[in-house]
Amino acid sequence: MMSETISGGHLVAKALKAEGVEVIYTLCGGHIIDIYDGCVDEGIEVIDVRHEQVAAHAADGYARITGKPGCAVVTAGPGTTDAVTGVANAFRAESPMLLIGGQGALSQHKMGSLQDLPHVDMMTPITKFAATVPSTERVADIVSMAFRECYHGAPGPSFLEIPRDVLDAKVPLEKARIPAAGHYRASTRQQGDPEAIERLADLLAHAEKPCILLGSQVWTCRATDAAIDFVRSLNVPAYMNGSGRGTLAPGDPHHFQLSRRYAFTEADLIIIVGTPFDFRMGYGKRLSPTAKVVQIDLDYRTVGKNRDIDLGIVGDAGLILAATAQAASGRIENGVARRKEWLDELRAVETQAYEKRLPRQLSGAQPIDPYRLVHEINEFLTEDTIYIGDGGDIVTFSGQVVQPKSPGHWMDPGPLGTLGVGMAFAMAAKQARRDKEVLCLFGDGAFSLTGWDFETMVRFDLPFIGVIGNNSSMNQIRYGQAAKYGEDRARVGNTLGDIRYGEFAKLLGGYGEEVRDPAEIRPALERARQSGKPSLINVWVDPEVYAPGTMNQTMYK
Ligand SMILES: Cc1ncc(C[n+]2csc(CCOP(=O)(O)OP(=O)(O)O)c2C)c(N)n1
Ligand SMILES: [Mg+2]
C-alpha cells in the first residue's frame, strides 16, 4: 500500500493553522502557489493585495490587532524585496509576523534562476530570525521555529525562504515533523525581578509627584487592566503613546496628554513602560534631572539605553505593574491622597493647553485648518472605531488631538515612521475585527504610496472610512526645506498634484466625496459611515499651516 504523501505548501498551511493564523496576505508568484493550495485545505483565507509592501504591513497590523502572529507570503526576488519595508516596520514596531518568501529551486542554487536573490542575508538585520527551509520534511518544523523566535524578548518579525523544489515536493506524511497546536512553544512572559519590584514599590511610597508613561508594550502585553488598576490604586497620572494610547479612556481622571512635558519636568518619579528612549522621547534627555527614572521593558537592550536610569525591570508590563501595585498596597496610605494636588496641578496645565488650542479646532477658515479636520475626526470616533494615522504633518496634528476611546484602537507605523501603512492596517483591522469600525487618516503623499490597495478593500468587502488631509504636498518635508533654505527654494521635490481622491474611490467601486467647507466634514464622515463601503473623504486642508510638532523637529534646527 502506498503511504500518504504531503507537499511543502500543505505543510506550511498546517503549521500556520497550528499557530491559529486565519489569513495570509499575499501577491502571487509561481514560486509560492503550493502554499495557497495548502491554505484551501486548512481553511485559511488568502487575501491577495496589489503590492507586497501592503501584504507585509497587513501581517504586522493583523498581529497588533489580534495578538496572534501575522503572516505574509510573497514570491522570490522582487516579491520579497517589495516586502522588505513591511518587515522593517514590524521590526522597529516589535510586531510578531512571519514573512515567507519563495526562492529558486535548491537544485539550481546560485545558477542564476529566475528571481534568485540572497533573501536571508537581506532579511537578517531586520528580523529576529531568518532562514532557508532545507527540506520538505522540515517545512512545518521550521515554520514553528520561526514563530517561537518571534516571541523572544520584545516580539518581532521572522523570515523564511522556501526553495521551489522544497515547497513543491511531496514526502511521506510520517516523515514530516508536524508540530501540534499548543505543543511547540511556551509563553515567554517574564515576571520581572521580585527585588526590583519591591524597590519600585518603595519609590512609589516615597514619591510625591509620580507619573507614568504607558507605551506600546502595554498593548502588546495586553496589560490594559493591570495598568488601569495601577494608576487608580496608586493615584498616578498616566500618559500614553503608540499602541498604548487608549489604555485609559479620554475623560478618565488619570488620563493626561497635553501636560506631558510639564510632568516630565516637575515629577519626582517617572515610570516609563514599554517604550524606548528614542527620538519620540528626546532620547530621554527631557526628563527632570532630579526625578527618579524607572524603566520597564520586554527587551533588556532597551532598558538604560541612551540615558541612565535609577531602576530597570525586564519583563511583561502587565505582570510587573500588577505585582508592583500589590507590593505597594498598604505601604503608601496617606501618600495616595496627598497626590491629589499634583493631579490638580497637571489638570490645570492640561485644561489651559486645551483651551488655547480650541479656537483653532473650531476654525471655520477656508482652506480648512488641519486642526479642524482632526478635531472633527476625534469627535466622530466611537468606542468601537479603530483609528489609523498614515501621513506626515497631518498625522502630527492628529497625534495631539485625536484620542482613541478604547485600548488597542490606535495604530501608527511606529518608530520606523513608514508612510504607506494605512491601507494595509485598515485591511487587517477590518478583516480581523468585522465588528469594529475602521477610520484611517492619510496624508495625500502617504496615500499615494499604497493607495491602489483600496481596490483590495472593495474586492474583499472591507468597508472603512478613509480620510485624506490633502494639501497637494509632502508638507512635513516642505516645512524643513523652507526653514533651512528659504521660502523661494522650498518647493523642490515635495509638490503633488491636486488629486480628487474622492473620484478615485468611486472609480474603484467605493464611496467618495470632496470636502472644501469645514462645516461639511462631519456630514461627509456620516455619509461615509452610512455607505457601508470602503470610502475616501478627500478634505482639502491649508498647505500653509504646519503642526507645532513638525516645526519643533530637531532635524530642522
Ligand atoms: C516611505 C517613506 N518615504 C518618505 C518618508 C519621509 N516623509 C516623512 S513625512 C513626508 C511627507 C508626507 O506627506 P503627506 O503624507 O502628504 O503628509 P503631509 O506632511 O503633507 O501632511 C515624507 C515624504 C517616510 N517617512 N516614509
Ligand atoms: Mg500632504
XYZ file of C-alpha atoms and ligand atoms in Angstrom:
584
model
C 0.000 0.000 0.000
C 1.338 3.478 -0.897
C 1.808 5.731 2.146
C 0.052 9.085 2.205
C 2.208 11.989 0.988
C 2.182 15.721 1.662
C 3.795 18.686 -0.139
C 5.752 21.579 1.352
C 2.995 24.106 0.682
C 0.490 21.968 2.546
C 2.931 21.642 5.439
C 3.198 25.443 5.591
C -0.575 25.669 5.844
C -0.690 23.050 8.605
C 1.923 24.980 10.608
C 0.028 28.258 10.159
C -3.190 26.579 11.249
C -1.459 25.192 14.357
C -0.432 28.761 15.241
C -4.013 29.998 14.851
C -3.273 32.098 11.756
C -6.562 32.556 9.907
C -5.419 34.571 6.930
C -2.371 35.133 4.773
C -1.702 38.354 2.874
C -0.035 37.749 -0.439
C 0.725 38.687 -4.026
C 1.033 35.629 -6.220
C 4.039 34.118 -7.955
C 4.877 30.724 -9.391
C 7.256 30.017 -6.519
C 4.566 30.054 -3.820
C 1.311 28.715 -5.259
C 1.534 25.424 -3.385
C 1.034 27.374 -0.143
C -2.290 28.677 -1.483
C -3.335 25.123 -2.263
C -2.494 24.137 1.303
C -4.497 27.086 2.649
C -7.550 25.846 0.758
C -7.318 22.530 2.640
C -6.759 24.158 6.030
C -9.458 26.807 5.671
C -7.004 29.713 5.794
C -8.216 32.776 3.917
C -5.979 34.110 1.144
C -6.126 37.885 0.729
C -4.299 38.939 -2.399
C -3.122 42.543 -2.478
C -1.696 44.858 -5.136
C 1.771 45.393 -3.685
C 3.885 43.165 -1.428
C 4.612 46.085 0.907
C 0.910 46.038 1.724
C 0.974 42.285 2.381
C 3.771 42.695 4.916
C 2.178 45.723 6.619
C -1.118 43.852 6.807
C 0.592 40.927 8.545
C 2.086 43.438 11.006
C -1.343 45.025 11.520
C -3.026 41.648 11.985
C -0.536 40.818 14.751
C -1.194 44.098 16.525
C -4.947 43.730 16.387
C -5.312 40.040 17.208
C -2.321 39.330 19.455
C -1.550 36.404 17.141
C 1.309 36.436 14.653
C 0.508 37.736 11.187
C 1.686 36.055 8.004
C 2.538 37.365 4.550
C 3.564 35.188 1.641
C 5.441 36.682 -1.304
C 7.291 35.384 -4.295
C 11.061 35.244 -4.776
C 13.199 38.221 -5.775
C 11.140 41.393 -6.336
C 8.225 39.972 -4.335
C 10.499 39.643 -1.342
C 12.303 42.947 -1.844
C 8.944 44.725 -2.134
C 8.065 43.326 1.288
C 11.282 44.491 2.967
C 9.742 47.781 4.150
C 6.869 45.961 5.833
C 9.232 43.632 7.666
C 11.460 46.541 8.669
C 8.460 48.419 10.017
C 7.389 45.398 12.079
C 10.972 45.061 13.349
C 11.089 48.591 14.740
C 7.493 48.349 15.994
C 8.141 44.998 17.775
C 5.354 43.273 15.874
C 5.402 39.469 15.556
C 4.891 38.443 11.936
C 6.226 35.816 9.597
C 7.180 36.642 6.039
C 7.509 33.625 3.782
C 9.339 34.261 0.529
C 9.742 31.996 -2.444
C 13.169 31.030 -3.734
C 14.576 29.338 -6.810
C 14.964 25.564 -6.623
C 17.767 24.266 -4.394
C 18.834 22.151 -7.356
C 19.585 25.404 -9.207
C 21.238 27.122 -6.238
C 23.366 30.063 -7.446
C 22.899 29.079 -11.110
C 21.014 32.272 -11.959
C 17.452 31.031 -11.659
C 14.542 33.438 -12.192
C 14.157 35.944 -9.317
C 17.083 34.498 -7.335
C 18.486 36.799 -4.622
C 20.214 36.321 -1.241
C 16.988 36.910 0.691
C 18.199 35.552 4.023
C 21.231 37.848 4.009
C 18.961 40.795 3.219
C 16.457 39.962 5.930
C 18.833 39.002 8.746
C 19.422 42.525 10.137
C 15.696 43.360 10.224
C 14.285 40.149 11.685
C 14.654 38.147 14.863
C 15.187 35.022 12.765
C 15.818 34.435 9.052
C 16.475 31.046 7.469
C 16.165 28.848 4.408
C 13.994 25.767 4.711
C 16.357 22.967 3.651
C 13.990 20.049 3.112
C 10.316 19.323 2.642
C 10.167 17.143 5.760
C 11.216 20.135 7.885
C 8.869 22.781 6.431
C 6.318 22.805 9.268
C 9.070 22.351 11.845
C 10.928 25.457 10.680
C 7.727 27.492 10.433
C 7.043 26.680 14.096
C 10.654 27.583 14.934
C 10.172 30.958 13.241
C 7.059 31.617 15.333
C 8.931 30.666 18.512
C 11.630 33.198 17.642
C 9.052 35.956 17.067
C 8.336 35.912 20.803
C 11.853 36.115 22.157
C 12.039 39.247 24.358
C 10.151 42.069 22.689
C 8.350 40.453 19.750
C 9.334 40.954 16.134
C 9.292 39.505 12.637
C 10.788 36.304 11.234
C 11.581 35.434 7.634
C 11.715 32.090 5.854
C 12.578 31.408 2.254
C 11.361 28.150 0.822
C 13.047 26.936 -2.363
C 10.584 25.965 -5.068
C 11.585 22.293 -5.217
C 11.385 22.024 -1.412
C 7.922 23.576 -1.443
C 6.524 21.526 -4.317
C 7.989 18.115 -3.409
C 5.830 15.529 -1.716
C 7.144 13.457 1.167
C 5.567 10.574 3.096
C 3.389 12.079 5.800
C 5.055 10.100 8.571
C 8.490 11.502 7.632
C 7.427 15.134 8.056
C 7.709 16.716 11.506
C 4.389 18.468 12.107
C 4.321 20.278 15.471
C 0.884 20.096 17.078
C -1.068 23.204 18.081
C -0.277 24.246 21.631
C 2.663 21.841 21.950
C 5.647 23.507 20.309
C 6.224 26.771 22.117
C 5.839 28.146 25.616
C 4.714 31.502 26.939
C 7.678 33.868 27.124
C 6.055 36.228 29.650
C 8.570 37.230 32.330
C 7.573 38.306 35.833
C 10.450 40.725 36.463
C 12.947 40.534 39.311
C 10.944 40.469 42.591
C 13.608 42.564 44.335
C 13.305 45.259 41.705
C 9.551 45.237 42.099
C 9.953 45.794 45.855
C 12.256 48.728 45.113
C 9.721 50.235 42.739
C 7.024 49.865 45.384
C 9.345 51.732 47.762
C 9.973 54.510 45.282
C 6.233 54.865 44.817
C 5.665 55.001 48.555
C 8.039 57.953 48.826
C 7.077 59.822 45.671
C 5.003 62.974 45.897
C 4.807 63.682 42.195
C 4.963 60.421 40.262
C 3.868 59.937 36.670
C 3.819 57.005 34.288
C 4.141 56.686 30.530
C 2.268 53.705 29.129
C 3.921 52.766 25.835
C 3.153 50.326 23.055
C 4.147 47.241 25.020
C 1.236 47.855 27.385
C -0.948 46.812 24.463
C 1.489 44.142 23.213
C 1.337 42.541 26.671
C -2.431 43.098 26.861
C -1.693 44.843 30.165
C -4.611 47.285 29.999
C -6.375 46.072 33.150
C -3.150 45.932 35.167
C -2.216 49.444 34.027
C -5.637 50.866 34.916
C -5.569 49.184 38.310
C -2.034 50.505 38.914
C -2.794 54.160 38.162
C -6.062 54.119 40.105
C -4.886 52.310 43.208
C -1.681 54.371 43.444
C -3.225 57.584 42.112
C -0.615 58.129 39.398
C -1.228 60.380 36.375
C -0.734 58.485 33.117
C 0.457 59.493 29.660
C 0.181 57.110 26.730
C 1.993 56.729 23.453
C 1.951 54.470 20.376
C -0.304 51.459 20.777
C -0.587 52.305 24.476
C -2.975 55.119 23.548
C -6.499 54.379 24.651
C -5.376 52.294 27.650
C -7.329 54.819 29.695
C -10.376 56.362 28.069
C -10.458 60.129 27.466
C -12.072 61.827 30.443
C -10.650 59.314 32.915
C -9.261 61.279 35.894
C -5.836 59.670 35.363
C -5.728 60.241 31.584
C -3.354 63.069 30.655
C -1.959 64.087 27.293
C -1.138 67.774 26.822
C 0.822 68.279 30.048
C 3.456 65.621 29.408
C 6.419 67.937 29.077
C 5.391 69.768 32.255
C 5.006 66.487 34.131
C 8.384 65.194 32.961
C 9.970 68.429 34.194
C 8.191 68.611 37.559
C 7.811 64.955 38.589
C 9.939 63.299 41.254
C 9.329 59.780 39.905
C 8.922 58.922 36.215
C 8.000 55.377 35.239
C 8.475 54.522 31.570
C 6.698 51.372 30.469
C 7.326 49.612 27.181
C 8.675 52.429 25.067
C 12.320 53.181 24.289
C 14.201 56.430 24.875
C 14.240 57.099 21.142
C 13.561 60.260 19.122
C 9.938 60.347 20.318
C 11.264 60.712 23.863
C 14.069 63.143 23.005
C 16.407 60.186 23.735
C 15.479 60.550 27.402
C 17.118 63.976 27.724
C 13.962 65.906 28.571
C 13.272 64.302 31.931
C 13.820 66.211 35.159
C 17.440 65.708 36.269
C 16.303 65.252 39.877
C 13.492 62.759 39.196
C 13.966 59.061 39.842
C 13.584 57.314 36.490
C 12.304 53.751 36.256
C 12.141 51.802 33.023
C 10.130 48.631 32.426
C 10.581 46.816 29.110
C 10.309 43.416 27.464
C 13.777 43.860 25.970
C 16.834 44.088 28.229
C 18.604 46.013 25.448
C 16.121 48.876 25.712
C 16.487 49.320 29.474
C 19.050 52.009 30.299
C 19.758 52.728 26.634
C 20.554 56.393 25.811
C 20.283 57.607 29.419
C 20.915 56.381 32.932
C 18.037 55.077 34.978
C 17.527 54.593 38.692
C 15.817 51.252 38.286
C 15.206 48.921 35.374
C 12.891 45.924 35.231
C 12.856 43.491 32.322
C 9.645 41.621 31.696
C 5.964 41.702 30.932
C 4.315 45.074 31.586
C 1.104 43.564 32.971
C 2.759 41.148 35.365
C 5.166 43.823 36.624
C 2.543 46.541 37.111
C 0.223 44.117 38.894
C 2.993 42.852 41.180
C 4.094 46.416 41.959
C 0.575 47.566 42.789
C 0.257 44.565 45.088
C 3.629 45.236 46.762
C 2.820 48.923 47.233
C -0.692 48.485 48.595
C -0.835 49.333 52.253
C 2.641 50.860 52.077
C 1.513 54.236 50.814
C -1.672 55.084 52.728
C -1.670 58.890 53.060
C 0.601 59.346 50.065
C -2.095 58.416 47.620
C -4.476 61.123 48.802
C -1.674 63.675 49.001
C -1.146 63.290 45.279
C -4.451 64.982 44.599
C -2.715 68.354 44.453
C -0.265 67.031 41.868
C -3.078 65.703 39.713
C -4.938 69.008 40.023
C -1.786 70.875 39.010
C -1.407 68.747 35.879
C -5.098 69.014 35.074
C -4.827 72.814 35.172
C -1.904 72.736 32.711
C -3.855 70.333 30.551
C -7.004 72.475 30.524
C -5.076 75.621 29.728
C -3.342 73.996 26.754
C -6.651 72.638 25.500
C -8.431 75.968 25.757
C -5.619 77.760 23.997
C -5.962 75.450 21.020
C -9.729 75.146 20.921
C -10.402 78.128 18.634
C -8.166 76.508 16.018
C -10.021 73.230 16.384
C -13.299 75.035 15.761
C -11.922 77.246 12.984
C -14.253 77.978 10.069
C -11.355 79.008 7.830
C -11.177 78.036 4.173
C -8.966 76.380 3.105
C -9.598 74.161 6.084
C -7.337 74.418 9.130
C -5.889 70.918 9.740
C -6.761 71.336 13.428
C -10.436 71.496 12.452
C -10.167 68.268 10.484
C -8.536 66.305 13.297
C -10.994 67.802 15.797
C -13.924 66.585 13.702
C -12.363 63.129 13.462
C -11.864 63.000 17.226
C -15.500 63.910 17.814
C -16.620 61.319 15.276
C -14.757 58.322 16.770
C -16.780 55.865 18.826
C -15.600 53.311 21.372
C -15.564 50.826 18.514
C -13.582 52.819 15.992
C -10.025 51.717 15.335
C -8.079 54.843 14.340
C -5.083 54.651 11.992
C -2.735 57.514 11.120
C -0.644 57.380 7.927
C 0.996 60.615 6.830
C 3.323 63.444 7.751
C 2.212 66.800 9.053
C -1.490 65.959 9.070
C -0.862 62.930 11.255
C 1.312 65.024 13.569
C -1.736 67.273 14.083
C -3.857 64.231 14.844
C -1.376 62.954 17.412
C -2.176 65.993 19.529
C -5.928 65.967 19.154
C -7.260 62.501 18.331
C -7.851 60.327 21.368
C -8.878 56.707 20.784
C -11.778 55.801 23.018
C -10.703 52.198 23.778
C -7.474 50.237 24.250
C -5.886 48.816 21.104
C -7.830 51.265 18.934
C -4.849 53.367 17.826
C -2.461 52.307 15.082
C 0.535 54.192 13.763
C 3.578 52.854 11.913
C 5.804 53.072 14.979
C 9.388 54.296 15.155
C 10.282 53.489 11.529
C 7.874 56.291 10.535
C 6.860 54.420 7.387
C 4.458 56.173 5.044
C 2.054 53.784 3.347
C 0.971 51.580 6.265
C -2.579 52.926 6.388
C -4.407 50.869 3.781
C -2.766 47.659 4.991
C -3.562 48.352 8.639
C -7.163 49.145 7.713
C -7.330 45.886 5.754
C -6.020 43.800 8.633
C -8.074 45.590 11.279
C -11.356 45.236 9.409
C -10.672 41.674 8.343
C -9.764 40.583 11.872
C -12.475 42.611 13.611
C -15.567 42.831 11.417
C -17.443 44.173 14.448
C -15.263 47.293 14.517
C -15.380 50.497 12.528
C -12.047 51.458 10.983
C -11.051 55.035 10.229
C -7.754 55.893 8.591
C -6.396 59.421 8.219
C -3.947 59.685 5.327
C -1.685 62.422 4.096
C -2.076 62.718 0.338
C 1.580 61.766 -0.059
C 1.273 58.730 2.187
C -1.935 57.625 0.488
C -0.388 57.599 -2.943
C 2.328 55.108 -1.944
C -0.045 52.183 -1.443
C -3.436 53.632 -2.423
C -4.181 51.089 -5.144
C -4.980 48.597 -2.427
C -8.220 50.495 -1.936
C -9.295 48.117 -4.704
C -8.464 45.144 -2.444
C -10.707 46.649 0.239
C -13.527 46.773 -2.313
C -12.837 43.267 -3.666
C -12.887 41.712 -0.188
C -15.774 43.874 1.024
C -13.816 45.546 3.818
C -15.639 48.809 4.476
C -13.663 51.561 6.203
C -13.671 55.321 6.422
C -10.660 56.793 4.671
C -9.965 60.484 5.202
C -7.297 62.288 3.218
C -5.864 65.515 4.582
C -4.992 66.824 1.155
C -2.503 69.693 0.916
C -1.135 68.678 -2.512
C 2.259 68.443 -0.845
C 4.647 66.412 1.205
C 4.232 69.176 3.742
C 6.240 67.832 6.627
C 9.332 67.806 4.432
C 8.460 71.103 2.774
C 8.489 72.776 6.175
C 12.081 71.731 6.742
C 13.126 72.893 3.298
C 11.542 76.318 3.839
C 13.151 76.634 7.268
C 16.574 75.634 6.007
C 16.777 77.086 2.507
C 14.129 79.844 2.469
C 10.609 80.029 1.008
C 11.805 80.686 -2.531
C 13.693 77.374 -2.576
C 11.158 75.369 -0.553
C 9.126 73.900 -3.407
C 11.606 71.315 -4.628
C 10.685 67.626 -4.676
C 7.645 67.954 -2.436
C 4.759 69.155 -4.592
C 1.933 66.815 -5.559
C -0.946 67.246 -7.996
C -4.398 68.405 -6.907
C -5.887 64.921 -6.955
C -9.595 64.376 -6.350
C -9.222 61.190 -4.349
C -12.982 61.033 -3.792
C -13.276 60.332 -7.520
C -10.514 57.725 -7.265
C -12.566 55.897 -4.614
C -15.626 55.900 -6.877
C -13.568 54.667 -9.828
C -12.538 51.615 -7.810
C -16.059 50.872 -6.589
C -16.034 52.669 -3.243
C -17.703 55.760 -1.780
C -16.049 59.138 -2.240
C -16.513 62.854 -1.578
C -14.590 66.089 -1.870
C -14.776 68.478 1.100
C -13.700 72.134 0.988
C -16.047 73.615 3.609
C -15.197 72.748 7.235
C -18.894 72.523 8.087
C -19.152 69.669 5.594
C -16.539 67.438 7.257
C -18.883 65.874 9.779
C -21.785 65.239 7.363
C -19.358 63.699 4.867
C -17.957 61.401 7.556
C -21.505 60.368 8.470
C -22.310 59.578 4.846
C -19.138 57.501 4.557
C -20.201 55.601 7.674
C -23.674 55.043 6.218
C -22.367 53.945 2.816
C -21.105 50.629 4.189
C -18.351 50.738 1.566
C -14.661 51.438 1.563
C -14.620 55.214 1.326
C -12.371 58.208 0.799
C -13.333 61.630 2.069
C -10.848 63.962 0.445
C -10.530 67.021 2.673
C -8.673 69.987 1.182
C -6.582 71.437 4.026
C -4.496 74.596 4.121
C -0.975 73.817 2.882
C 0.395 76.951 4.583
C -0.325 75.704 8.101
C 2.127 73.355 9.843
C 1.795 71.313 13.010
C 3.797 72.501 16.017
C 5.281 69.005 16.247
C 6.676 69.388 12.732
C 8.099 72.817 13.500
C 9.797 71.504 16.636
C 11.540 68.629 14.913
C 15.173 68.803 15.846
C 16.341 67.695 12.401
C 15.289 71.086 11.017
C 17.177 73.096 13.595
C 8.177 55.505 2.972
C 8.568 56.894 3.389
N 9.076 57.734 2.464
C 9.415 59.008 2.821
C 9.266 59.430 4.119
C 9.669 60.848 4.523
N 8.488 61.664 4.813
C 8.098 61.941 6.073
S 6.759 62.919 6.163
C 6.666 63.037 4.482
C 5.586 63.850 3.820
C 4.306 63.115 3.810
O 3.354 63.821 3.061
P 1.812 63.610 3.329
O 1.533 62.176 3.594
O 1.069 64.256 2.234
O 1.582 64.361 4.700
P 1.716 65.951 4.963
O 3.041 66.146 5.615
O 1.620 66.653 3.648
O 0.572 66.265 5.858
C 7.682 62.304 3.883
C 7.870 62.163 2.413
C 8.759 58.498 5.052
N 8.566 58.795 6.339
N 8.383 57.247 4.649
Mg 0.317 66.137 2.087
